[in-house]
PDB file of C-alpha atoms in Angstrom:
ATOM      1  CA  MET Z   1      17.185  79.425 101.789  1.00  0.00           C
ATOM      2  CA  ASP Z   2      17.848  82.365 104.114  1.00  0.00           C
ATOM      3  CA  PHE Z   3      14.747  84.345 103.273  1.00  0.00           C
ATOM      4  CA  ASN Z   4      11.964  84.961 105.807  1.00  0.00           C
ATOM      5  CA  PHE Z   5       8.645  83.558 104.532  1.00  0.00           C
ATOM      6  CA  ASP Z   6       6.636  85.020 107.424  1.00  0.00           C
ATOM      7  CA  PRO Z   7       3.191  86.017 106.006  1.00  0.00           C
ATOM      8  CA  ARG Z   8       3.076  89.343 107.865  1.00  0.00           C
ATOM      9  CA  TYR Z   9       6.539  90.290 106.638  1.00  0.00           C
ATOM     10  CA  LEU Z  10       5.636  89.338 103.079  1.00  0.00           C
ATOM     11  CA  LYS Z  11       2.440  91.387 103.321  1.00  0.00           C
ATOM     12  CA  SER Z  12       4.448  94.407 104.453  1.00  0.00           C
ATOM     13  CA  MET Z  13       6.680  94.066 101.370  1.00  0.00           C
ATOM     14  CA  MET Z  14       3.829  94.041  98.835  1.00  0.00           C
ATOM     15  CA  GLY Z  15       3.607  97.153  96.700  1.00  0.00           C
ATOM     16  CA  LYS Z  16       7.193  98.150  97.454  1.00  0.00           C
ATOM     17  CA  SER Z  17      10.211  98.360  95.178  1.00  0.00           C
ATOM     18  CA  VAL Z  18      12.333  95.306  95.886  1.00  0.00           C
ATOM     19  CA  HIS Z  19      15.564  93.596  94.930  1.00  0.00           C
ATOM     20  CA  LEU Z  20      14.935  89.881  94.478  1.00  0.00           C
ATOM     21  CA  SER Z  21      17.967  87.570  94.539  1.00  0.00           C
ATOM     22  CA  THR Z  22      17.541  84.085  93.153  1.00  0.00           C
ATOM     23  CA  ILE Z  23      19.535  80.922  93.791  1.00  0.00           C
ATOM     24  CA  ASP Z  24      21.138  81.190  90.347  1.00  0.00           C
ATOM     25  CA  ASN Z  25      22.801  84.423  91.610  1.00  0.00           C
ATOM     26  CA  LYS Z  26      20.688  86.714  89.424  1.00  0.00           C
ATOM     27  CA  SER Z  27      19.206  90.001  90.594  1.00  0.00           C
ATOM     28  CA  HIS Z  28      15.714  91.168  89.726  1.00  0.00           C
ATOM     29  CA  TYR Z  29      14.295  94.613  90.503  1.00  0.00           C
ATOM     30  CA  GLY Z  30      10.654  95.673  90.450  1.00  0.00           C
ATOM     31  CA  THR Z  31       7.531  96.123  92.511  1.00  0.00           C
ATOM     32  CA  LEU Z  32       6.460  93.117  94.563  1.00  0.00           C
ATOM     33  CA  TYR Z  33       2.907  92.860  93.281  1.00  0.00           C
ATOM     34  CA  VAL Z  34       1.735  89.863  95.318  1.00  0.00           C
ATOM     35  CA  VAL Z  35       2.919  86.708  97.076  1.00  0.00           C
ATOM     36  CA  ASP Z  36       0.734  83.652  96.622  1.00  0.00           C
ATOM     37  CA  PRO Z  37      -0.284  82.536 100.151  1.00  0.00           C
ATOM     38  CA  VAL Z  38      -0.315  78.858  99.190  1.00  0.00           C
ATOM     39  CA  SER Z  39       2.723  78.342  96.973  1.00  0.00           C
ATOM     40  CA  TYR Z  40       4.690  81.421  98.142  1.00  0.00           C
ATOM     41  CA  ALA Z  41       5.354  82.287  94.502  1.00  0.00           C
ATOM     42  CA  PHE Z  42       6.423  85.928  94.132  1.00  0.00           C
ATOM     43  CA  VAL Z  43       4.892  88.102  91.410  1.00  0.00           C
ATOM     44  CA  LEU Z  44       7.241  90.920  90.453  1.00  0.00           C
ATOM     45  CA  ALA Z  45       6.013  93.796  88.268  1.00  0.00           C
ATOM     46  CA  THR Z  46       8.464  95.887  86.269  1.00  0.00           C
ATOM     47  CA  SER Z  47       8.158  98.625  83.690  1.00  0.00           C
ATOM     48  CA  SER Z  48      10.491 100.103  81.124  1.00  0.00           C
ATOM     49  CA  GLU Z  49      10.450 103.877  80.752  1.00  0.00           C
ATOM     50  CA  GLU Z  50      11.946 103.740  77.239  1.00  0.00           C
ATOM     51  CA  ASP Z  51       9.195 101.743  75.553  1.00  0.00           C
ATOM     52  CA  SER Z  52       6.446 101.864  78.226  1.00  0.00           C
ATOM     53  CA  LYS Z  53       6.378  98.063  78.471  1.00  0.00           C
ATOM     54  CA  HIS Z  54       5.078  96.430  81.621  1.00  0.00           C
ATOM     55  CA  THR Z  55       6.258  92.978  82.619  1.00  0.00           C
ATOM     56  CA  ILE Z  56       4.928  90.570  85.218  1.00  0.00           C
ATOM     57  CA  ARG Z  57       7.194  87.686  86.244  1.00  0.00           C
ATOM     58  CA  ILE Z  58       6.509  84.851  88.663  1.00  0.00           C
ATOM     59  CA  TYR Z  59       9.287  83.416  90.820  1.00  0.00           C
ATOM     60  CA  PRO Z  60       8.695  80.128  92.686  1.00  0.00           C
ATOM     61  CA  TYR Z  61       9.616  80.200  96.384  1.00  0.00           C
ATOM     62  CA  ASN Z  62      12.354  77.602  96.009  1.00  0.00           C
ATOM     63  CA  SER Z  63      14.220  79.862  93.567  1.00  0.00           C
ATOM     64  CA  ILE Z  64      14.314  82.868  95.925  1.00  0.00           C
ATOM     65  CA  LYS Z  65      17.393  83.532  98.000  1.00  0.00           C
ATOM     66  CA  ASP Z  66      16.493  86.990  99.326  1.00  0.00           C
ATOM     67  CA  CYS Z  67      14.042  89.840  98.893  1.00  0.00           C
ATOM     68  CA  VAL Z  68      14.832  93.294 100.267  1.00  0.00           C
ATOM     69  CA  GLU Z  69      13.148  96.657  99.932  1.00  0.00           C
ATOM     70  CA  VAL Z  70      14.964  99.120  97.712  1.00  0.00           C
ATOM     71  CA  THR Z  71      14.594 102.839  98.271  1.00  0.00           C
ATOM     72  CA  GLY Z  72      15.243 105.518  95.724  1.00  0.00           C
ATOM     73  CA  LEU Z  73      13.868 103.656  92.715  1.00  0.00           C
ATOM     74  CA  PRO Z  74      10.965 105.284  90.875  1.00  0.00           C
ATOM     75  CA  LEU Z  75       7.795 103.360  91.595  1.00  0.00           C
ATOM     76  CA  ASP Z  76       5.922 102.190  88.587  1.00  0.00           C
ATOM     77  CA  ASN Z  77       2.213 102.819  88.425  1.00  0.00           C
ATOM     78  CA  LEU Z  78       1.230  99.223  87.786  1.00  0.00           C
ATOM     79  CA  ILE Z  79      -0.453  98.787  91.122  1.00  0.00           C
ATOM     80  CA  THR Z  80      -3.725 100.516  91.763  1.00  0.00           C
ATOM     81  CA  VAL Z  81      -5.392  99.915  95.064  1.00  0.00           C
ATOM     82  CA  ASN Z  82      -9.109 100.317  95.567  1.00  0.00           C
ATOM     83  CA  LYS Z  83      -9.056 101.873  99.018  1.00  0.00           C
ATOM     84  CA  VAL Z  84     -11.970 102.285 101.362  1.00  0.00           C
ATOM     85  CA  PRO Z  85     -11.939 105.706 103.059  1.00  0.00           C
ATOM     86  CA  PRO Z  86     -11.110 105.342 106.785  1.00  0.00           C
ATOM     87  CA  GLU Z  87     -14.486 106.779 107.793  1.00  0.00           C
ATOM     88  CA  GLU Z  88     -16.152 103.791 106.131  1.00  0.00           C
ATOM     89  CA  TYR Z  89     -14.096 101.243 108.113  1.00  0.00           C
ATOM     90  CA  ASN Z  90     -16.436 101.138 111.107  1.00  0.00           C
ATOM     91  CA  GLU Z  91     -19.537 100.792 108.923  1.00  0.00           C
ATOM     92  CA  ARG Z  92     -17.953  98.032 106.850  1.00  0.00           C
ATOM     93  CA  LYS Z  93     -16.697  96.282 110.000  1.00  0.00           C
ATOM     94  CA  ARG Z  94     -20.183  96.399 111.560  1.00  0.00           C
ATOM     95  CA  LYS Z  95     -21.790  94.997 108.389  1.00  0.00           C
ATOM     96  CA  LEU Z  96     -19.178  92.246 108.216  1.00  0.00           C
ATOM     97  CA  ILE Z  97     -19.732  91.240 111.852  1.00  0.00           C
ATOM     98  CA  ASP Z  98     -23.515  91.184 111.275  1.00  0.00           C
ATOM     99  CA  TRP Z  99     -23.052  89.099 108.117  1.00  0.00           C
ATOM    100  CA  PHE Z 100     -20.926  86.566 109.996  1.00  0.00           C
ATOM    101  CA  VAL Z 101     -23.508  86.357 112.812  1.00  0.00           C
ATOM    102  CA  LYS Z 102     -26.216  85.645 110.204  1.00  0.00           C
ATOM    103  CA  ASN Z 103     -23.989  82.821 108.964  1.00  0.00           C
ATOM    104  CA  GLN Z 104     -23.482  81.502 112.511  1.00  0.00           C
ATOM    105  CA  LEU Z 105     -19.867  82.617 112.820  1.00  0.00           C
ATOM    106  CA  GLU Z 106     -18.586  84.847 115.596  1.00  0.00           C
ATOM    107  CA  LEU Z 107     -15.912  87.452 114.965  1.00  0.00           C
ATOM    108  CA  HIS Z 108     -13.993  89.149 117.766  1.00  0.00           C
ATOM    109  CA  ASP Z 109     -12.663  92.688 117.379  1.00  0.00           C
ATOM    110  CA  ASP Z 110      -9.070  92.963 118.593  1.00  0.00           C
ATOM    111  CA  ASN Z 111      -8.010  96.607 118.160  1.00  0.00           C
ATOM    112  CA  GLY Z 112      -9.538  96.861 114.689  1.00  0.00           C
ATOM    113  CA  ILE Z 113      -8.501  93.386 113.533  1.00  0.00           C
ATOM    114  CA  LEU Z 114     -11.368  90.919 113.317  1.00  0.00           C
ATOM    115  CA  LYS Z 115     -10.525  87.411 114.478  1.00  0.00           C
ATOM    116  CA  LEU Z 116     -12.386  84.149 114.058  1.00  0.00           C
ATOM    117  CA  ASN Z 117     -12.106  81.108 116.332  1.00  0.00           C
ATOM    118  CA  ASP Z 118      -9.156  81.967 118.524  1.00  0.00           C
ATOM    119  CA  TYR Z 119      -7.031  83.560 115.811  1.00  0.00           C
ATOM    120  CA  VAL Z 120      -7.499  80.850 113.168  1.00  0.00           C
ATOM    121  CA  LEU Z 121      -8.377  83.620 110.722  1.00  0.00           C
ATOM    122  CA  THR Z 122      -7.881  87.392 110.800  1.00  0.00           C
ATOM    123  CA  ILE Z 123      -9.478  90.151 108.737  1.00  0.00           C
ATOM    124  CA  GLU Z 124      -7.727  93.518 108.649  1.00  0.00           C
ATOM    125  CA  PRO Z 125      -9.003  96.919 107.495  1.00  0.00           C
ATOM    126  CA  PRO Z 126     -10.556  97.735 105.066  1.00  0.00           C
ATOM    127  CA  TYR Z 127     -12.271  94.398 105.803  1.00  0.00           C
ATOM    128  CA  GLU Z 128     -12.457  92.995 102.292  1.00  0.00           C
ATOM    129  CA  ALA Z 129     -11.793  89.449 101.086  1.00  0.00           C
ATOM    130  CA  GLU Z 130      -8.199  90.332 100.178  1.00  0.00           C
ATOM    131  CA  GLN Z 131      -7.462  91.268 103.801  1.00  0.00           C
ATOM    132  CA  CYS Z 132      -8.257  87.757 105.129  1.00  0.00           C
ATOM    133  CA  PHE Z 133      -5.307  85.777 106.433  1.00  0.00           C
ATOM    134  CA  CYS Z 134      -5.362  82.122 107.450  1.00  0.00           C
ATOM    135  CA  ASP Z 135      -2.965  79.183 107.319  1.00  0.00           C
ATOM    136  CA  ASN Z 136      -5.752  76.809 106.265  1.00  0.00           C
ATOM    137  CA  ILE Z 137      -6.433  77.345 102.558  1.00  0.00           C
ATOM    138  CA  ILE Z 138      -9.875  75.726 102.700  1.00  0.00           C
ATOM    139  CA  VAL Z 139     -11.036  77.978 105.546  1.00  0.00           C
ATOM    140  CA  LEU Z 140      -9.493  80.989 103.817  1.00  0.00           C
ATOM    141  CA  ASP Z 141     -11.282  80.243 100.538  1.00  0.00           C
ATOM    142  CA  ARG Z 142     -14.660  79.745 102.216  1.00  0.00           C
ATOM    143  CA  ILE Z 143     -14.410  82.909 104.305  1.00  0.00           C
ATOM    144  CA  ARG Z 144     -13.317  84.968 101.301  1.00  0.00           C
ATOM    145  CA  THR Z 145     -16.284  83.614  99.351  1.00  0.00           C
ATOM    146  CA  LEU Z 146     -18.580  84.477 102.262  1.00  0.00           C
ATOM    147  CA  ILE Z 147     -17.254  88.051 102.328  1.00  0.00           C
ATOM    148  CA  LYS Z 148     -17.585  88.434  98.549  1.00  0.00           C
ATOM    149  CA  ASN Z 149     -21.215  87.279  98.795  1.00  0.00           C
ATOM    150  CA  MET Z 150     -22.042  89.773 101.551  1.00  0.00           C
ATOM    151  CA  PRO Z 151     -24.872  92.107 100.512  1.00  0.00           C
ATOM    152  CA  LEU Z 152     -23.888  95.752 100.290  1.00  0.00           C
TER     153      LEU Z 152
END
């Protein structure tokens, strides 16, 4: 398998039009919707302009040979992102830090990226549960739950 399974690289590919090559020498085109952080399964979203059908397919990591960004393809509108306006980042970051302190956890701000326990876990803007990254699935699950339970 020649493909780079680096989490930051995979994150940068999400939401982009991609060409996915599998080990059975088949090509698949679509929007990389998400990559499961545990199993590295790829979720590829496609749509057909003729009949307006949307398809979601899951590809296990061991079947993937390569995944490259494709430019010039029309992006489908399957992905909608609930974005926090940039002016709310600082307020949300402050509330998140306060919430962690109340739960006896200390976050460090490293140029806008919040880090826990010497880089074990990072939280990137807009500081929601989906922006948590950690190699330990148990820690990741607990921190995401903590963030989801944070009072507004």
